[in-house]
Amino acid sequence: MAFIKLYRKKLKENYNFLNSLFESKNIEWGVVSKLLCGNKLYLKEIISLGVKEIHDSRISNLKKIKHLDSTIQTVYIKPPAKRSISNVVKYADVSFNTEIYTIQMLSDEAKKQDKTHKVIIMIEMGDLREGVMGEDLIEFYGRIISMPNISISGIGTNLNCLSGVMPTQDKLIQLSLYKQLIEAKFNITIPWVSGGTSVAVPLLLKNARPMAVNHFRIGEALFFGKDLFTGETMKGMHNDVFKLFAEIIEITEKPDTPTGELGENVAGNTFSMQDTKDFSRTSLRAILDIGLLDMQPQYLEPVDKEITIVDASSDMLVLDISNSSQKYKIGDLISFNIKYMGALYLLSSNYIEKNIE
């Protein structure tokens, strides 16, 4: 069986790098754990780092976190669905919100559960996912400010998640101005301006973050150390906290070109003959015990740079190992570095073992 491995030393070093950075800037932050898909083994590793706040987009995952450590502040990072209100109040200390109707339901449910539920009001700032429109923000805030059992912990925004709009300094200044506007209008203090995600970490390193932005939600930067502006790994961080290992189950010299009438494969793709010049060419192919049910090939990078990924079917991945200087044999493990979306596929699969080193 193929397996994914988490390297705890690299994870800890990434965490310490980020924690030191945020502490130096007087910023509060939480770990976004949705990548881990509720895997208890990995959640325990996150908690052991000393994390005080964990964000997730699945109530079932927040429930597991509360069972593992009830002292951790849990944050539900999308507007709650009507049918989830009871569990959101039960397992999430904080939730992101954009609808007055939803916040009213949270208020009613929090009263039933004898709790105060915290909310962060998300503002639309160009990425066109969730968020209250800026021109409606004052009226929105005024209608929820006195709701019982609700505490408004801050305002926030999501950028780069749907349309790819980047969190520039100008965008975060605009978010800071919303804070000033609300505080002046209602004579209150907004504790959090949650404008930071992994993509905004480079702004901190360049000292380009407006001081009012004092809360970050970090997932990808923790697990992959990636500068999402440049695509490079940030200096001092690791990009290989996770690795995938899959076993070779066949090695055979085969033609490069399929024979017979061609149609769509299981992924809906058709082999193209356009670039085929030599129909007699062959290559040494290795088949691995992993397929499209568990991963997407475009998110995998063989550690052996002399290996090429050919394609995958539902349960098998085909590699060209012709140019590799290593002499592979049946039963050998091939290792892969993984991109963020690749890890998400793998960690959500019940067919992939999850290990720690």
GROMACS .gro file of C-alpha atoms in nm:
model
  357
    1MET     CA    1   0.000   0.000   0.000
    2ALA     CA    2   0.119   0.351  -0.083
    3PHE     CA    3   0.175   0.583   0.212
    4ILE     CA    4   0.230   0.948   0.291
    5LYS     CA    5   0.484   1.041   0.554
    6LEU     CA    6   0.497   1.354   0.771
    7TYR     CA    7   0.842   1.459   0.892
    8ARG     CA    8   0.785   1.605   1.239
    9LYS     CA    9   1.126   1.775   1.267
   10LYS     CA   10   1.067   1.972   0.946
   11LEU     CA   11   0.712   2.055   1.053
   12LYS     CA   12   0.839   2.186   1.388
   13GLU     CA   13   1.108   2.395   1.222
   14ASN     CA   14   0.851   2.549   0.986
   15TYR     CA   15   0.622   2.619   1.281
   16ASN     CA   16   0.899   2.781   1.484
   17PHE     CA   17   0.997   2.998   1.187
   18LEU     CA   18   0.643   3.126   1.147
   19ASN     CA   19   0.578   3.163   1.519
   20SER     CA   20   0.893   3.372   1.563
   21LEU     CA   21   0.796   3.586   1.264
   22PHE     CA   22   0.446   3.653   1.397
   23GLU     CA   23   0.563   3.718   1.751
   24SER     CA   24   0.814   3.972   1.621
   25LYS     CA   25   0.531   4.155   1.443
   26ASN     CA   26   0.286   4.129   1.737
   27ILE     CA   27   0.047   3.918   1.528
   28GLU     CA   28  -0.186   3.646   1.652
   29TRP     CA   29  -0.224   3.344   1.429
   30GLY     CA   30  -0.385   3.004   1.396
   31VAL     CA   31  -0.305   2.689   1.200
   32VAL     CA   32  -0.543   2.595   0.919
   33SER     CA   33  -0.574   2.217   0.952
   34LYS     CA   34  -0.815   2.137   0.667
   35LEU     CA   35  -0.533   1.981   0.464
   36LEU     CA   36  -0.506   1.705   0.726
   37CYS     CA   37  -0.866   1.593   0.664
   38GLY     CA   38  -0.924   1.521   1.032
   39ASN     CA   39  -0.646   1.262   1.060
   40LYS     CA   40  -0.597   1.225   1.437
   41LEU     CA   41  -0.234   1.115   1.407
   42TYR     CA   42  -0.145   1.437   1.229
   43LEU     CA   43  -0.374   1.659   1.436
   44LYS     CA   44  -0.191   1.539   1.747
   45GLU     CA   45   0.137   1.648   1.587
   46ILE     CA   46  -0.006   1.995   1.525
   47ILE     CA   47  -0.135   2.023   1.881
   48SER     CA   48   0.202   1.909   2.020
   49LEU     CA   49   0.367   2.213   1.859
   50GLY     CA   50   0.195   2.432   2.117
   51VAL     CA   51  -0.076   2.564   1.884
   52LYS     CA   52  -0.343   2.768   2.065
   53GLU     CA   53  -0.582   2.814   1.772
   54ILE     CA   54  -0.683   2.582   1.486
   55HIS     CA   55  -0.896   2.668   1.184
   56ASP     CA   56  -1.088   2.421   0.969
   57SER     CA   57  -1.369   2.413   0.715
   58ARG     CA   58  -1.520   2.085   0.841
   59ILE     CA   59  -1.716   2.065   1.165
   60SER     CA   60  -1.621   1.697   1.204
   61ASN     CA   61  -1.255   1.799   1.214
   62LEU     CA   62  -1.315   2.069   1.474
   63LYS     CA   63  -1.501   1.812   1.683
   64LYS     CA   64  -1.192   1.588   1.677
   65ILE     CA   65  -0.971   1.880   1.778
   66LYS     CA   66  -1.195   1.965   2.075
   67HIS     CA   67  -1.185   1.601   2.185
   68LEU     CA   68  -0.806   1.598   2.161
   69ASP     CA   69  -0.761   1.930   2.345
   70SER     CA   70  -1.064   2.128   2.460
   71THR     CA   71  -0.850   2.434   2.542
   72ILE     CA   72  -0.766   2.505   2.177
   73GLN     CA   73  -0.969   2.784   2.020
   74THR     CA   74  -1.143   2.638   1.714
   75VAL     CA   75  -1.238   2.853   1.416
   76TYR     CA   76  -1.485   2.753   1.145
   77ILE     CA   77  -1.351   2.926   0.835
   78LYS     CA   78  -1.653   2.949   0.609
   79PRO     CA   79  -2.008   3.083   0.651
   80PRO     CA   80  -2.208   2.817   0.839
   81ALA     CA   81  -2.483   2.626   0.663
   82LYS     CA   82  -2.828   2.641   0.822
   83ARG     CA   83  -2.829   2.269   0.898
   84SER     CA   84  -2.490   2.294   1.073
   85ILE     CA   85  -2.569   2.577   1.314
   86SER     CA   86  -2.604   2.360   1.625
   87ASN     CA   87  -2.270   2.185   1.570
   88VAL     CA   88  -2.094   2.507   1.472
   89VAL     CA   89  -2.186   2.659   1.808
   90LYS     CA   90  -2.098   2.334   1.986
   91TYR     CA   91  -1.754   2.273   1.834
   92ALA     CA   92  -1.639   2.609   1.694
   93ASP     CA   93  -1.552   2.895   1.926
   94VAL     CA   94  -1.541   3.134   1.629
   95SER     CA   95  -1.696   3.131   1.281
   96PHE     CA   96  -1.659   3.341   0.967
   97ASN     CA   97  -1.987   3.504   0.862
   98THR     CA   98  -2.142   3.706   0.582
   99GLU     CA   99  -2.519   3.674   0.636
  100ILE     CA  100  -2.734   3.848   0.900
  101TYR     CA  101  -2.984   3.559   0.887
  102THR     CA  102  -2.708   3.310   0.972
  103ILE     CA  103  -2.572   3.519   1.259
  104GLN     CA  104  -2.924   3.545   1.402
  105MET     CA  105  -2.946   3.165   1.398
  106LEU     CA  106  -2.605   3.143   1.566
  107SER     CA  107  -2.728   3.386   1.829
  108ASP     CA  108  -3.042   3.181   1.897
  109GLU     CA  109  -2.845   2.856   1.916
  110ALA     CA  110  -2.573   3.005   2.138
  111LYS     CA  111  -2.846   3.119   2.376
  112LYS     CA  112  -2.983   2.762   2.384
  113GLN     CA  113  -2.637   2.624   2.458
  114ASP     CA  114  -2.565   2.899   2.710
  115LYS     CA  115  -2.257   3.011   2.519
  116THR     CA  116  -2.114   3.323   2.363
  117HIS     CA  117  -2.022   3.254   2.002
  118LYS     CA  118  -1.759   3.472   1.838
  119VAL     CA  119  -1.796   3.584   1.477
  120ILE     CA  120  -1.561   3.740   1.225
  121ILE     CA  121  -1.730   3.943   0.953
  122MET     CA  122  -1.576   3.862   0.617
  123ILE     CA  123  -1.559   4.146   0.364
  124GLU     CA  124  -1.557   4.110  -0.015
  125MET     CA  125  -1.239   4.266  -0.152
  126GLY     CA  126  -1.221   4.150  -0.510
  127ASP     CA  127  -1.162   3.773  -0.506
  128LEU     CA  128  -1.539   3.717  -0.538
  129ARG     CA  129  -1.579   3.437  -0.290
  130GLU     CA  130  -1.751   3.498   0.046
  131GLY     CA  131  -1.780   3.846   0.188
  132VAL     CA  132  -2.010   4.138   0.269
  133MET     CA  133  -1.988   4.413   0.008
  134GLY     CA  134  -1.801   4.716   0.140
  135GLU     CA  135  -2.087   4.958   0.079
  136ASP     CA  136  -2.317   4.740   0.293
  137LEU     CA  137  -2.073   4.688   0.582
  138ILE     CA  138  -2.187   4.966   0.818
  139GLU     CA  139  -2.553   4.870   0.792
  140PHE     CA  140  -2.459   4.501   0.833
  141TYR     CA  141  -2.249   4.569   1.142
  142GLY     CA  142  -2.521   4.784   1.295
  143ARG     CA  143  -2.779   4.505   1.265
  144ILE     CA  144  -2.569   4.240   1.440
  145ILE     CA  145  -2.380   4.440   1.702
  146SER     CA  146  -2.645   4.391   1.971
  147MET     CA  147  -2.741   4.031   1.900
  148PRO     CA  148  -2.742   3.829   2.225
  149ASN     CA  149  -2.476   3.562   2.284
  150ILE     CA  150  -2.274   3.691   1.987
  151SER     CA  151  -1.934   3.857   2.019
  152ILE     CA  152  -1.789   4.025   1.711
  153SER     CA  153  -1.421   3.933   1.725
  154GLY     CA  154  -1.317   4.110   1.412
  155ILE     CA  155  -1.330   4.161   1.041
  156GLY     CA  156  -1.145   3.968   0.774
  157THR     CA  157  -1.113   3.888   0.410
  158ASN     CA  158  -1.016   3.600   0.185
  159LEU     CA  159  -0.792   3.664  -0.113
  160ASN     CA  160  -0.630   3.437  -0.372
  161CYS     CA  161  -0.870   3.149  -0.297
  162LEU     CA  162  -1.106   3.172  -0.596
  163SER     CA  163  -1.008   3.433  -0.853
  164GLY     CA  164  -0.640   3.453  -0.758
  165VAL     CA  165  -0.651   3.815  -0.639
  166MET     CA  166  -0.331   3.875  -0.442
  167PRO     CA  167  -0.323   4.032  -0.093
  168THR     CA  168  -0.127   4.341  -0.186
  169GLN     CA  169  -0.037   4.615   0.058
  170ASP     CA  170  -0.315   4.831  -0.094
  171LYS     CA  171  -0.574   4.559  -0.035
  172LEU     CA  172  -0.474   4.523   0.330
  173ILE     CA  173  -0.471   4.901   0.378
  174GLN     CA  174  -0.827   4.902   0.248
  175LEU     CA  175  -0.918   4.634   0.504
  176SER     CA  176  -0.756   4.845   0.776
  177LEU     CA  177  -0.967   5.145   0.670
  178TYR     CA  178  -1.283   4.938   0.718
  179LYS     CA  179  -1.169   4.877   1.076
  180GLN     CA  180  -1.125   5.252   1.134
  181LEU     CA  181  -1.462   5.327   0.979
  182ILE     CA  182  -1.649   5.075   1.198
  183GLU     CA  183  -1.468   5.177   1.516
  184ALA     CA  184  -1.547   5.545   1.455
  185LYS     CA  185  -1.910   5.479   1.368
  186PHE     CA  186  -1.992   5.251   1.663
  187ASN     CA  187  -1.735   5.373   1.918
  188ILE     CA  188  -1.593   5.024   1.966
  189THR     CA  189  -1.261   4.845   1.932
  190ILE     CA  190  -1.225   4.561   1.682
  191PRO     CA  191  -0.984   4.300   1.827
  192TRP     CA  192  -0.890   4.119   1.505
  193VAL     CA  193  -0.828   4.231   1.153
  194SER     CA  194  -0.781   3.888   0.995
  195GLY     CA  195  -0.630   3.971   0.659
  196GLY     CA  196  -0.343   3.727   0.646
  197THR     CA  197  -0.320   3.382   0.494
  198SER     CA  198  -0.017   3.193   0.364
  199VAL     CA  199  -0.008   3.405   0.051
  200ALA     CA  200   0.040   3.720   0.263
  201VAL     CA  201   0.343   3.595   0.458
  202PRO     CA  202   0.589   3.749   0.205
  203LEU     CA  203   0.438   4.092   0.283
  204LEU     CA  204   0.547   4.045   0.644
  205LEU     CA  205   0.898   3.953   0.538
  206LYS     CA  206   0.910   4.275   0.335
  207ASN     CA  207   0.759   4.483   0.618
  208ALA     CA  208   0.472   4.571   0.384
  209ARG     CA  209   0.186   4.470   0.616
  210PRO     CA  210  -0.037   4.750   0.750
  211MET     CA  211  -0.008   4.746   1.131
  212ALA     CA  212  -0.385   4.710   1.177
  213VAL     CA  213  -0.376   4.363   1.019
  214ASN     CA  214  -0.305   4.164   1.334
  215HIS     CA  215  -0.432   3.813   1.266
  216PHE     CA  216  -0.318   3.543   1.021
  217ARG     CA  217  -0.457   3.201   0.924
  218ILE     CA  218  -0.178   2.975   0.801
  219GLY     CA  219  -0.191   2.635   0.633
  220GLU     CA  220   0.010   2.604   0.311
  221ALA     CA  221   0.308   2.806   0.438
  222LEU     CA  222   0.335   2.581   0.744
  223PHE     CA  223   0.327   2.254   0.551
  224PHE     CA  224   0.508   2.361   0.232
  225GLY     CA  225   0.709   2.674   0.318
  226LYS     CA  226   0.601   2.827  -0.011
  227ASP     CA  227   0.620   3.190  -0.116
  228LEU     CA  228   0.298   3.210  -0.319
  229PHE     CA  229   0.414   3.527  -0.494
  230THR     CA  230   0.725   3.369  -0.643
  231GLY     CA  231   0.650   2.997  -0.620
  232GLU     CA  232   0.982   2.946  -0.441
  233THR     CA  233   1.044   2.802  -0.095
  234MET     CA  234   1.088   3.073   0.166
  235LYS     CA  235   1.438   3.091   0.308
  236GLY     CA  236   1.457   2.907   0.638
  237MET     CA  237   1.159   2.681   0.565
  238HIS     CA  238   1.108   2.328   0.430
  239ASN     CA  239   0.895   2.236   0.128
  240ASP     CA  240   0.898   1.862   0.201
  241VAL     CA  241   0.719   1.820   0.533
  242PHE     CA  242   0.518   1.555   0.346
  243LYS     CA  243   0.639   1.288   0.106
  244LEU     CA  244   0.452   1.017  -0.083
  245PHE     CA  245   0.592   0.664  -0.122
  246ALA     CA  246   0.448   0.411  -0.367
  247GLU     CA  247   0.566   0.060  -0.452
  248ILE     CA  248   0.669  -0.069  -0.795
  249ILE     CA  249   0.447  -0.360  -0.897
  250GLU     CA  250   0.568  -0.403  -1.259
  251ILE     CA  251   0.875  -0.308  -1.465
  252THR     CA  252   0.861  -0.380  -1.840
  253GLU     CA  253   1.007  -0.241  -2.162
  254LYS     CA  254   0.703  -0.130  -2.364
  255PRO     CA  255   0.624   0.072  -2.677
  256ASP     CA  256   0.569   0.444  -2.628
  257THR     CA  257   0.268   0.440  -2.860
  258PRO     CA  258  -0.054   0.248  -2.787
  259THR     CA  259  -0.193   0.017  -3.056
  260GLY     CA  260  -0.556  -0.022  -3.154
  261GLU     CA  261  -0.855   0.206  -3.191
  262LEU     CA  262  -0.826   0.494  -2.944
  263GLY     CA  263  -1.103   0.637  -2.724
  264GLU     CA  264  -1.121   0.820  -2.394
  265ASN     CA  265  -0.948   0.668  -2.095
  266VAL     CA  266  -1.099   0.658  -1.746
  267ALA     CA  267  -0.995   1.019  -1.685
  268GLY     CA  268  -1.167   1.136  -2.002
  269ASN     CA  269  -0.841   1.188  -2.193
  270THR     CA  270  -0.743   1.060  -2.538
  271PHE     CA  271  -0.386   0.973  -2.636
  272SER     CA  272  -0.256   1.214  -2.901
  273MET     CA  273  -0.061   1.081  -3.200
  274GLN     CA  274   0.028   1.430  -3.323
  275ASP     CA  275   0.376   1.445  -3.172
  276THR     CA  276   0.461   1.082  -3.241
  277LYS     CA  277   0.745   1.058  -3.494
  278ASP     CA  278   0.894   0.720  -3.419
  279PHE     CA  279   0.635   0.448  -3.364
  280SER     CA  280   0.908   0.195  -3.285
  281ARG     CA  281   1.032   0.378  -2.973
  282THR     CA  282   1.013   0.196  -2.641
  283SER     CA  283   1.074   0.290  -2.280
  284LEU     CA  284   1.127   0.113  -1.951
  285ARG     CA  285   0.803   0.158  -1.764
  286ALA     CA  286   0.734   0.109  -1.395
  287ILE     CA  287   0.382   0.072  -1.262
  288LEU     CA  288   0.308   0.187  -0.905
  289ASP     CA  289   0.032   0.083  -0.666
  290ILE     CA  290  -0.148   0.419  -0.662
  291GLY     CA  291  -0.394   0.582  -0.899
  292LEU     CA  292  -0.647   0.854  -0.967
  293LEU     CA  293  -0.868   0.741  -0.680
  294ASP     CA  294  -0.595   0.869  -0.447
  295MET     CA  295  -0.407   1.145  -0.628
  296GLN     CA  296  -0.366   1.359  -0.939
  297PRO     CA  297  -0.031   1.313  -1.123
  298GLN     CA  298   0.017   1.686  -1.190
  299TYR     CA  299   0.062   1.746  -0.817
  300LEU     CA  300   0.344   1.492  -0.777
  301GLU     CA  301   0.715   1.546  -0.837
  302PRO     CA  302   0.942   1.238  -0.831
  303VAL     CA  303   1.237   1.288  -0.599
  304ASP     CA  304   1.443   1.108  -0.865
  305LYS     CA  305   1.454   1.384  -1.129
  306GLU     CA  306   1.540   1.130  -1.400
  307ILE     CA  307   1.193   0.975  -1.372
  308THR     CA  308   0.901   1.096  -1.583
  309ILE     CA  309   0.535   1.049  -1.498
  310VAL     CA  310   0.356   0.903  -1.802
  311ASP     CA  311  -0.007   0.886  -1.688
  312ALA     CA  312  -0.241   0.721  -1.441
  313SER     CA  313  -0.552   0.508  -1.434
  314SER     CA  314  -0.790   0.468  -1.141
  315ASP     CA  315  -0.556   0.246  -0.937
  316MET     CA  316  -0.214   0.259  -1.107
  317LEU     CA  317   0.048   0.520  -1.192
  318VAL     CA  318   0.283   0.466  -1.488
  319LEU     CA  319   0.637   0.605  -1.487
  320ASP     CA  320   0.912   0.616  -1.748
  321ILE     CA  321   1.232   0.513  -1.566
  322SER     CA  322   1.446   0.469  -1.879
  323ASN     CA  323   1.677   0.760  -1.803
  324SER     CA  324   1.723   0.694  -1.433
  325SER     CA  325   2.071   0.600  -1.316
  326GLN     CA  326   1.914   0.397  -1.035
  327LYS     CA  327   1.844   0.030  -1.096
  328TYR     CA  328   1.489  -0.017  -0.977
  329LYS     CA  329   1.332  -0.355  -0.910
  330ILE     CA  330   0.991  -0.490  -0.817
  331GLY     CA  331   0.900  -0.393  -0.461
  332ASP     CA  332   1.113  -0.077  -0.455
  333LEU     CA  333   0.952   0.241  -0.324
  334ILE     CA  334   0.943   0.553  -0.541
  335SER     CA  335   0.923   0.877  -0.343
  336PHE     CA  336   0.750   1.196  -0.448
  337ASN     CA  337   0.744   1.553  -0.328
  338ILE     CA  338   0.386   1.676  -0.316
  339LYS     CA  339   0.215   2.004  -0.398
  340TYR     CA  340  -0.061   2.137  -0.174
  341MET     CA  341  -0.353   2.002  -0.378
  342GLY     CA  342  -0.172   1.670  -0.416
  343ALA     CA  343  -0.147   1.636  -0.039
  344LEU     CA  344  -0.515   1.721  -0.008
  345TYR     CA  345  -0.609   1.434  -0.241
  346LEU     CA  346  -0.379   1.190  -0.064
  347LEU     CA  347  -0.480   1.284   0.288
  348SER     CA  348  -0.849   1.253   0.203
  349SER     CA  349  -0.799   0.899   0.068
  350ASN     CA  350  -0.876   0.605   0.294
  351TYR     CA  351  -0.645   0.392   0.079
  352ILE     CA  352  -0.326   0.583   0.163
  353GLU     CA  353  -0.149   0.504   0.490
  354LYS     CA  354  -0.047   0.801   0.703
  355ASN     CA  355   0.290   0.774   0.879
  356ILE     CA  356   0.520   0.997   1.081
  357GLU     CA  357   0.899   1.009   1.106
   0.00000   0.00000   0.00000
